[in-house]
Tab-separated table of C-alpha atoms (C1' of nucleotides) in Angstrom:
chain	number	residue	atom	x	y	z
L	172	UNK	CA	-8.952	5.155	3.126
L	173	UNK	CA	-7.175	3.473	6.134
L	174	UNK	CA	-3.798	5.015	7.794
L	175	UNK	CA	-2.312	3.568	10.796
L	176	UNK	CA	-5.340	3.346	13.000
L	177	UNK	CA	-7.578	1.940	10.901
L	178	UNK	CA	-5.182	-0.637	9.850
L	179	UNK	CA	-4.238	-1.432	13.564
L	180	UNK	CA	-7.914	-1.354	14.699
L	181	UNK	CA	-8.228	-3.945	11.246
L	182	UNK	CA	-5.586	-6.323	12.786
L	183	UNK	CA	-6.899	-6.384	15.974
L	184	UNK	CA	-10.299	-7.291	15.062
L	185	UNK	CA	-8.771	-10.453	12.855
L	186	UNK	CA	-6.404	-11.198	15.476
L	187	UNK	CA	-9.571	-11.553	17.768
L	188	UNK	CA	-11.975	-13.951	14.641
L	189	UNK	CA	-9.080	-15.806	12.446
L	190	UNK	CA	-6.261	-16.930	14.551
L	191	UNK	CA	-6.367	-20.289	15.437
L	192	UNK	CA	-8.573	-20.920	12.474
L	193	UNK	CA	-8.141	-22.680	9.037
L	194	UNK	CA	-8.737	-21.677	5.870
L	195	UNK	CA	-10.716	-24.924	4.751
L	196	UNK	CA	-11.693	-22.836	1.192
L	197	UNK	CA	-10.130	-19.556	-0.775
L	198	UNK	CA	-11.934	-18.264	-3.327
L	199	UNK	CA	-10.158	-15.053	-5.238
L	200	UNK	CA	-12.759	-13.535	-7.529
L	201	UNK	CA	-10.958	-10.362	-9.307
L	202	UNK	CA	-7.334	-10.503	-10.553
L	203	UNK	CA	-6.412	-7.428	-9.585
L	204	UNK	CA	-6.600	-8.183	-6.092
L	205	UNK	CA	-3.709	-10.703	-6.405
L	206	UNK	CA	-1.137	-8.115	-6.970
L	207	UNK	CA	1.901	-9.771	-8.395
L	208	UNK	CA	0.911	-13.577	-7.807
L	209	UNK	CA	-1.927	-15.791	-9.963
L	210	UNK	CA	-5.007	-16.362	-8.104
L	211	UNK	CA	-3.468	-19.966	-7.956
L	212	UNK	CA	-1.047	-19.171	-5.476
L	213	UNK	CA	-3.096	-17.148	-3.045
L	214	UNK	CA	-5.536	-20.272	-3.706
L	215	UNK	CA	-2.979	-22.749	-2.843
L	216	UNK	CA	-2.908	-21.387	0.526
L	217	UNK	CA	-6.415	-23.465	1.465
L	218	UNK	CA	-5.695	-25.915	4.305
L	219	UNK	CA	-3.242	-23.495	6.324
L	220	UNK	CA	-3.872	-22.625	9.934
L	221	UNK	CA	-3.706	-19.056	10.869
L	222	UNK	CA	-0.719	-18.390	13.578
L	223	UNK	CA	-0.835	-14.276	13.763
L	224	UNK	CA	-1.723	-11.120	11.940
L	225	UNK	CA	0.909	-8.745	11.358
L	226	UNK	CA	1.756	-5.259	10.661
L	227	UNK	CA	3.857	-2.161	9.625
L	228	UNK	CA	2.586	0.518	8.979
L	229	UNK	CA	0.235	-0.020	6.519
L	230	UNK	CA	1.069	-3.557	5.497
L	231	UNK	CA	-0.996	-6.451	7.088
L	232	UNK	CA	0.377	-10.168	7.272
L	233	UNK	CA	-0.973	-13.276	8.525
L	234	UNK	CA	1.850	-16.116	9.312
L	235	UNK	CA	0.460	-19.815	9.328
L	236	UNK	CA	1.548	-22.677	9.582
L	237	UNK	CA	3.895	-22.864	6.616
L	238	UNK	CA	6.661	-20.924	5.956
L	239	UNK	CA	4.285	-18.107	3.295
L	240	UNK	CA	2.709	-15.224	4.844
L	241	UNK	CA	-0.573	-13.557	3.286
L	242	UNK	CA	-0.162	-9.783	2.794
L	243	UNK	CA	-2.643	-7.120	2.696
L	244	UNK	CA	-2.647	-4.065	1.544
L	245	UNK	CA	-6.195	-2.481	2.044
L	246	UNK	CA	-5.009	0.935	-0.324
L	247	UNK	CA	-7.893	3.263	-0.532
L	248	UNK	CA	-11.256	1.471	-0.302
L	249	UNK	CA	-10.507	-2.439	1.216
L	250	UNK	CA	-12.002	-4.058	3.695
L	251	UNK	CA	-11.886	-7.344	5.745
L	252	UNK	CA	-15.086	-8.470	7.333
L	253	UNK	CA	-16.237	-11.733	9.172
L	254	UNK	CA	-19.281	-12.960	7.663
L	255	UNK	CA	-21.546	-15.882	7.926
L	256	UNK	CA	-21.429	-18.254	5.015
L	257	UNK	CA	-25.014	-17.104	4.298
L	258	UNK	CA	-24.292	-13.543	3.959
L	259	UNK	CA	-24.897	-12.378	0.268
L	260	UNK	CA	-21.754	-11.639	-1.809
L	261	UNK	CA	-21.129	-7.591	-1.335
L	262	UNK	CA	-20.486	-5.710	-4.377
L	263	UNK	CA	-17.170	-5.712	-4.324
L	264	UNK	CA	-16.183	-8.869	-3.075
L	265	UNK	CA	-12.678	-9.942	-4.355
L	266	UNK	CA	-12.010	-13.159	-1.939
L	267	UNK	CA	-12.940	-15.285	0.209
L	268	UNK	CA	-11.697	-17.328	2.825
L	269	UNK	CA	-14.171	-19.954	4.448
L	270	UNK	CA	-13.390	-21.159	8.004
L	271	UNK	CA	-14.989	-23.581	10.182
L	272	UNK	CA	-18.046	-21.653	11.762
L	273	UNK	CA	-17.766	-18.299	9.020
L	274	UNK	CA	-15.807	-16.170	6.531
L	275	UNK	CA	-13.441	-14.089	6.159
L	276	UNK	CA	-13.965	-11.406	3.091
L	277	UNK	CA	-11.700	-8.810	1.681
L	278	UNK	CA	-13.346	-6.207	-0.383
L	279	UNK	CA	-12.122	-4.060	-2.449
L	280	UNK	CA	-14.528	-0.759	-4.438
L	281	UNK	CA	-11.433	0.544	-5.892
L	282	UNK	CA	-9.030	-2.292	-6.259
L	283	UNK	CA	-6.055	-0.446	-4.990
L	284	UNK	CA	-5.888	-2.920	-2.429
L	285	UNK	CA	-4.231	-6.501	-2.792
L	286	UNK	CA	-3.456	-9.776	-1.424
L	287	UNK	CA	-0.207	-11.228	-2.112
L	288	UNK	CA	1.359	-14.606	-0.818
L	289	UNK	CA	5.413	-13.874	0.070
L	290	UNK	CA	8.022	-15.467	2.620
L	291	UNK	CA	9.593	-13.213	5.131
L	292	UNK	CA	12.635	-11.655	5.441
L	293	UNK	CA	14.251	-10.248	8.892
L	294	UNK	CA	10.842	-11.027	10.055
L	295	UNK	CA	9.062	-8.667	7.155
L	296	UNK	CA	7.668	-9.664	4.168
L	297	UNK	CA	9.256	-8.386	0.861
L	298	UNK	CA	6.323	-5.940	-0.332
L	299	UNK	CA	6.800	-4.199	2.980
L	300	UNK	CA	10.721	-4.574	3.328
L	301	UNK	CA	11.471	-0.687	2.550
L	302	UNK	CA	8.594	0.755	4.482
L	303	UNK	CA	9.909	2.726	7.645
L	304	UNK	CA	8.712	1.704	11.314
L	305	UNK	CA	5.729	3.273	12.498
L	306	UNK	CA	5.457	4.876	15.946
L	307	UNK	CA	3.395	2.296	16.683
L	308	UNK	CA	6.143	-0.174	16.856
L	309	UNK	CA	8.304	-0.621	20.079
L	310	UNK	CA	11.455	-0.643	17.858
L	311	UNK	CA	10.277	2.690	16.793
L	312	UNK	CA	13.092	5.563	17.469
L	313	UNK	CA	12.269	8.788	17.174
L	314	UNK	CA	15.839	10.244	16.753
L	315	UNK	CA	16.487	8.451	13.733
L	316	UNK	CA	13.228	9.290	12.139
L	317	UNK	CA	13.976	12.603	13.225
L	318	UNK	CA	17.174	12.102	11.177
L	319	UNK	CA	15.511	10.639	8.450
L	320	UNK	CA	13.064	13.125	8.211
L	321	UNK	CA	15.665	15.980	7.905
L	322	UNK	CA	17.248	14.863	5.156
L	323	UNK	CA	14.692	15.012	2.965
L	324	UNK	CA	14.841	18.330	0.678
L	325	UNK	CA	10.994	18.620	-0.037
L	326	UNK	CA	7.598	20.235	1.959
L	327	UNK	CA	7.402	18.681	4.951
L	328	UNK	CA	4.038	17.062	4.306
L	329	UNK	CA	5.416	15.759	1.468
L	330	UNK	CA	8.173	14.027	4.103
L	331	UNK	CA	5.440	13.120	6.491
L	332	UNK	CA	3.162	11.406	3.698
L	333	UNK	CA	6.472	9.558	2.874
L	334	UNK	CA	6.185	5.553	4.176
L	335	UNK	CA	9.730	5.594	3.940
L	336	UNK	CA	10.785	8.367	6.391
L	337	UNK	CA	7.977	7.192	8.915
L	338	UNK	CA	5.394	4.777	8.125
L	339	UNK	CA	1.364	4.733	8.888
L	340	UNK	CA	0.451	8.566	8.600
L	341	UNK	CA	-1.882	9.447	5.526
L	342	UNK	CA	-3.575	12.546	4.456
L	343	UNK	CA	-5.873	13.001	7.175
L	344	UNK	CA	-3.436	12.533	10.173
L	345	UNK	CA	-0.740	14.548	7.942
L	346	UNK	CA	-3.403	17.093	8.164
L	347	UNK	CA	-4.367	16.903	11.978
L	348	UNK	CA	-0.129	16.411	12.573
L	349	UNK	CA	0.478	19.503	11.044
L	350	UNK	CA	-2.136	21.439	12.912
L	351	UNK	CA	-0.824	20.614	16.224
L	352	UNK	CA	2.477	21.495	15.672
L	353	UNK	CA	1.230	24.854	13.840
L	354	UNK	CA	3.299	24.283	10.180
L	355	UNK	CA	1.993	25.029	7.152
L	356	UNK	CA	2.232	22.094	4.997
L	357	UNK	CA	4.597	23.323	2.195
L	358	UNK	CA	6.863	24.516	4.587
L	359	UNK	CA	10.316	23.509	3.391
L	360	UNK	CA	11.786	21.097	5.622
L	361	UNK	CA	15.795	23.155	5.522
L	362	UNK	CA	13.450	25.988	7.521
L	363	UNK	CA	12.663	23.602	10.189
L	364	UNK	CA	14.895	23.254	13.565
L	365	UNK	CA	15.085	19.592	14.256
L	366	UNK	CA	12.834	20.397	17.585
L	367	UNK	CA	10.421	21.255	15.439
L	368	UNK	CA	10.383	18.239	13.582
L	369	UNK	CA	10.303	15.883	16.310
L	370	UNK	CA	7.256	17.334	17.650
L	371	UNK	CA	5.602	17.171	14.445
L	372	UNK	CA	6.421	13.369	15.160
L	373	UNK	CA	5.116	12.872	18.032
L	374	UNK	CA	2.069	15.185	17.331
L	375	UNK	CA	1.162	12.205	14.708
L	376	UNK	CA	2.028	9.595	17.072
L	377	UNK	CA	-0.749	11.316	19.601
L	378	UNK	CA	-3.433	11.997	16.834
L	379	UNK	CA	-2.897	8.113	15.915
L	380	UNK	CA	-2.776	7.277	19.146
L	381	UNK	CA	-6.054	9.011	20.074
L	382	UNK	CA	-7.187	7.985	16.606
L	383	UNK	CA	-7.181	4.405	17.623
L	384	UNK	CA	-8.783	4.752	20.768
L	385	UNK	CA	-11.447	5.799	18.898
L	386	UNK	CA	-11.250	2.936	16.291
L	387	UNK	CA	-10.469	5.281	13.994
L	388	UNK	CA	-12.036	7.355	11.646
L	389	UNK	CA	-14.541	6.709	9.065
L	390	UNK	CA	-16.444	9.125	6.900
L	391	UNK	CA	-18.608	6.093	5.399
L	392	UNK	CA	-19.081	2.860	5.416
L	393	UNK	CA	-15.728	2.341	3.145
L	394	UNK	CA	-14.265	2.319	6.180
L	395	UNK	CA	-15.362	0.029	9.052
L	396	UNK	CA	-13.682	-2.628	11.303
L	397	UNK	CA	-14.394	-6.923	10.693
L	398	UNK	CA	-17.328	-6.696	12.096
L	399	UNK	CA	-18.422	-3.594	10.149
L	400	UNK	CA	-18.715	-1.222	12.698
L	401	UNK	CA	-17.495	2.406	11.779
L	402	UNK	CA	-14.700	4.276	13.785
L	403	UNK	CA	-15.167	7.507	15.587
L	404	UNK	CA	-12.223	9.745	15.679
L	405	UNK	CA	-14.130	11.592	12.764
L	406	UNK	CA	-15.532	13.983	15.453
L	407	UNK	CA	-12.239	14.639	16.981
L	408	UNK	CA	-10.821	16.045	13.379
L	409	UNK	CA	-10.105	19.653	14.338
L	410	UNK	CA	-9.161	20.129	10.546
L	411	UNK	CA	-9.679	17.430	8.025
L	412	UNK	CA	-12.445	17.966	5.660
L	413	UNK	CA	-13.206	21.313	7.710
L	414	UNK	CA	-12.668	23.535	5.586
L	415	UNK	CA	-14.833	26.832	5.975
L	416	UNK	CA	-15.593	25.800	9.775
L	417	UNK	CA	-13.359	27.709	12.567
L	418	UNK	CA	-10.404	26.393	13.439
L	419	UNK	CA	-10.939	24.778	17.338
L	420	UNK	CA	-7.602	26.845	18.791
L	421	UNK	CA	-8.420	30.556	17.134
L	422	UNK	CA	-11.974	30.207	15.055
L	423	UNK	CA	-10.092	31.179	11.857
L	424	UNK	CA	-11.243	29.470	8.738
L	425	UNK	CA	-10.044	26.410	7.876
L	426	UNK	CA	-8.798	26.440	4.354
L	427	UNK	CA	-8.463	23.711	1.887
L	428	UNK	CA	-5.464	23.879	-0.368
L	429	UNK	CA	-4.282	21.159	-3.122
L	430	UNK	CA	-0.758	19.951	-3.940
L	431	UNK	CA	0.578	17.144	-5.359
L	432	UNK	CA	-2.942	16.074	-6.381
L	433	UNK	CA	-4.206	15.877	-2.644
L	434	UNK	CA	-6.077	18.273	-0.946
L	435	UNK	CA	-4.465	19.726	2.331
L	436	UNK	CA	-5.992	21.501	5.237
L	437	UNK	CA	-5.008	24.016	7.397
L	438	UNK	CA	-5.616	26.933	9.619
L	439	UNK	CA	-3.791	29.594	8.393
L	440	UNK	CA	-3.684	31.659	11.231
L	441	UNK	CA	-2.327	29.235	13.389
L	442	UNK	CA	-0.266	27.712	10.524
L	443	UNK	CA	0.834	30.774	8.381
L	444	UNK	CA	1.858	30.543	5.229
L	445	UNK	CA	6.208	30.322	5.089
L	446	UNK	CA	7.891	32.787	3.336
L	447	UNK	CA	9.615	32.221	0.204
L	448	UNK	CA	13.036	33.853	0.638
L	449	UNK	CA	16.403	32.112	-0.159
L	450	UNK	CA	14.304	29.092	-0.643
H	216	DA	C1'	20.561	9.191	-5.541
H	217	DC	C1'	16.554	11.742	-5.003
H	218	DT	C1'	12.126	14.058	-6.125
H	219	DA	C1'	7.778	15.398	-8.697
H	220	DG	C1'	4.073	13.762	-11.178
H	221	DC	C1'	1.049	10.708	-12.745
H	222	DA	C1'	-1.262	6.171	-13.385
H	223	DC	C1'	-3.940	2.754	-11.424
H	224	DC	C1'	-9.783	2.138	-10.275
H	225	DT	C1'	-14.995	2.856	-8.948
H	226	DG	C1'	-18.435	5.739	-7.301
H	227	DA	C1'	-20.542	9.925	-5.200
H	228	DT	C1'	-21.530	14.634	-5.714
H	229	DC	C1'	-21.927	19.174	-7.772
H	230	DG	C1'	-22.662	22.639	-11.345
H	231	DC	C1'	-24.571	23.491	-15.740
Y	127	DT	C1'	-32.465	13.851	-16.290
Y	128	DG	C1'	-28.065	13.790	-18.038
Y	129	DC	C1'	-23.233	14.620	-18.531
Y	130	DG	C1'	-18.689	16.194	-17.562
Y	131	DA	C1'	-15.563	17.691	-14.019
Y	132	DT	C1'	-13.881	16.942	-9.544
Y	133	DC	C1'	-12.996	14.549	-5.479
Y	134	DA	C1'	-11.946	10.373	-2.232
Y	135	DG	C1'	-8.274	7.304	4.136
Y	136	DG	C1'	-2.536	4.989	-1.116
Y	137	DT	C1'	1.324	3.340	-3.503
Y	138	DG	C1'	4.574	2.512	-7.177
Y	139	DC	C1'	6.672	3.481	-11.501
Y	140	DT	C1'	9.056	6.683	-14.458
Y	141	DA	C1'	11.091	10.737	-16.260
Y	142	DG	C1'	14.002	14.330	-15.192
DNA sequence: ACTAGCACCTGATCGC
DNA sequence: TGCGATCAGGTGCTAG
């Protein structure tokens, strides 16, 4: 579910309820949710006071008191919300940490997400130690992603799904990326001038930009901020999830393609199909 | 070293 | 009404 806006409008909204706070109680109820630690450990982290929530890219940590750091993934389907202690459990409820006045939860339909207690590294946590910067991040330079990016020898969505080359852009900003700069998304990437490719960077720092702005975009209630209000960049999408309606530059019809097991959309007018010579 | 493909889950929706 | 197929905001492991 969540790419870099959601994830940023996520951290924002615990920066704003947890820091400052202490976890007087954690409760983890599902063991998938621990990723590689025992529910002990994440447990064991009752009686620290949160200091900040961090991110890259898609990776969310909280620093305490202590030298650990909680990390959070929220993969497809998690959530954090701020609940009072009398709220009933939701459905998929897979922990629980009880503060002074109210909770935080993390929940989880899918259980691609997880919580997992680390120390950092070079100021990063080890789970997130090979993801790429995200343009998000005022360290963030465009000429070596640019570089990066380039060297890969694959479709350039493909490249721009990849957390590695650049981190925080998912299938629906791939999608809206790759409509602004007008490239199909199995172009290969040797066919693309590196101009080319550093627009198609900064057309997914806008879209995330303007993404945010919007807190984001949610098609249900899988994804919503901590207080469990829903994002509205969903009425922005000019292609996402559009397929059949015109595109908003030309009125062609979008078209919905799958590769690599995701579904991809595109105008293909504006975005025409590359050729296949000398591959 | 690098890339493609699939596995990991639950739930909603659609066609028969 | 039911049942299988398909689809969903992601990542990591493995085979080649």
């Amino acid at each position: 579910m969540p790419e870099l806006p959601e994830v940023e409008t996520v951290r924002r909204g615990l920066a704003a309820n947890i820091v400052g706070e202490k976890f007087k109680k954690i409760e983890v109820r599902h063991e998938r949710a621990t990723s590689k630690n025992s529910l002990a450990r994440i447990e064991s982290l009752s009686g620290a006071k949160v200091l900040e929530v961090n991110r890259r890219g898609k990776f969310l940590w909280l620093t305490f008191n202590r030298p650990e750091v909680l990390v959070a993934h929220l993969g497809m389907s998690g959530q954090f919300l701020i609940q009072p202690k009398s709220a009933a459990d939701e459905k998929h409820l897979r922990a629980r940490f009880v503060m002074k006045r109210n909770e935080l939860r993390f929940i989880d339909q899918r259980t691609f997400g997880w919580l997992s207690v680390e120390t950092l590294s070079d100021g990063v946590p080890s789970s997130a130690a090979h993801i790429a910067l995200d343009p998000f991040d005022e360290e963030f330079d465009l000429t070596r992603a640019v570089n990066r990016f380039s060297a890969r020898k694959t479709q350039v969505k493909k490249a721009l799904l990849d957390q590695e080359v650049i981190s925080g852009v998912g299938n629906i900003y791939a999608d809206e990326s790759l409509w602004r700069a007008r490239i199909h998304p199995e172009t290969r990437i040797e066919k693309l001038k590196s101009a080319k490719i550093q627009e198609l960077i900064q057309c997914a720092s806008e879209v995330m930009t303007e993404a945010l702005s919007q807190g984001g975009t949610s098609f249900d209630d899988l994804y919503i901020n901590v207080n469990g209000e829903s994002g509205y960049f969903e009425r922005s999408l000019a292609v996402y999830g559009q397929e059949g309606e015109p595109c908003p530059r030309c009125g062609t019809a979008i078209k919905r393609i799958s590769f690599s097991n995701r579904s991809s959309h595109f105008c293909p007018k504006c975005q025409p199909t590359p050729r296949k010579s000398g591959k």
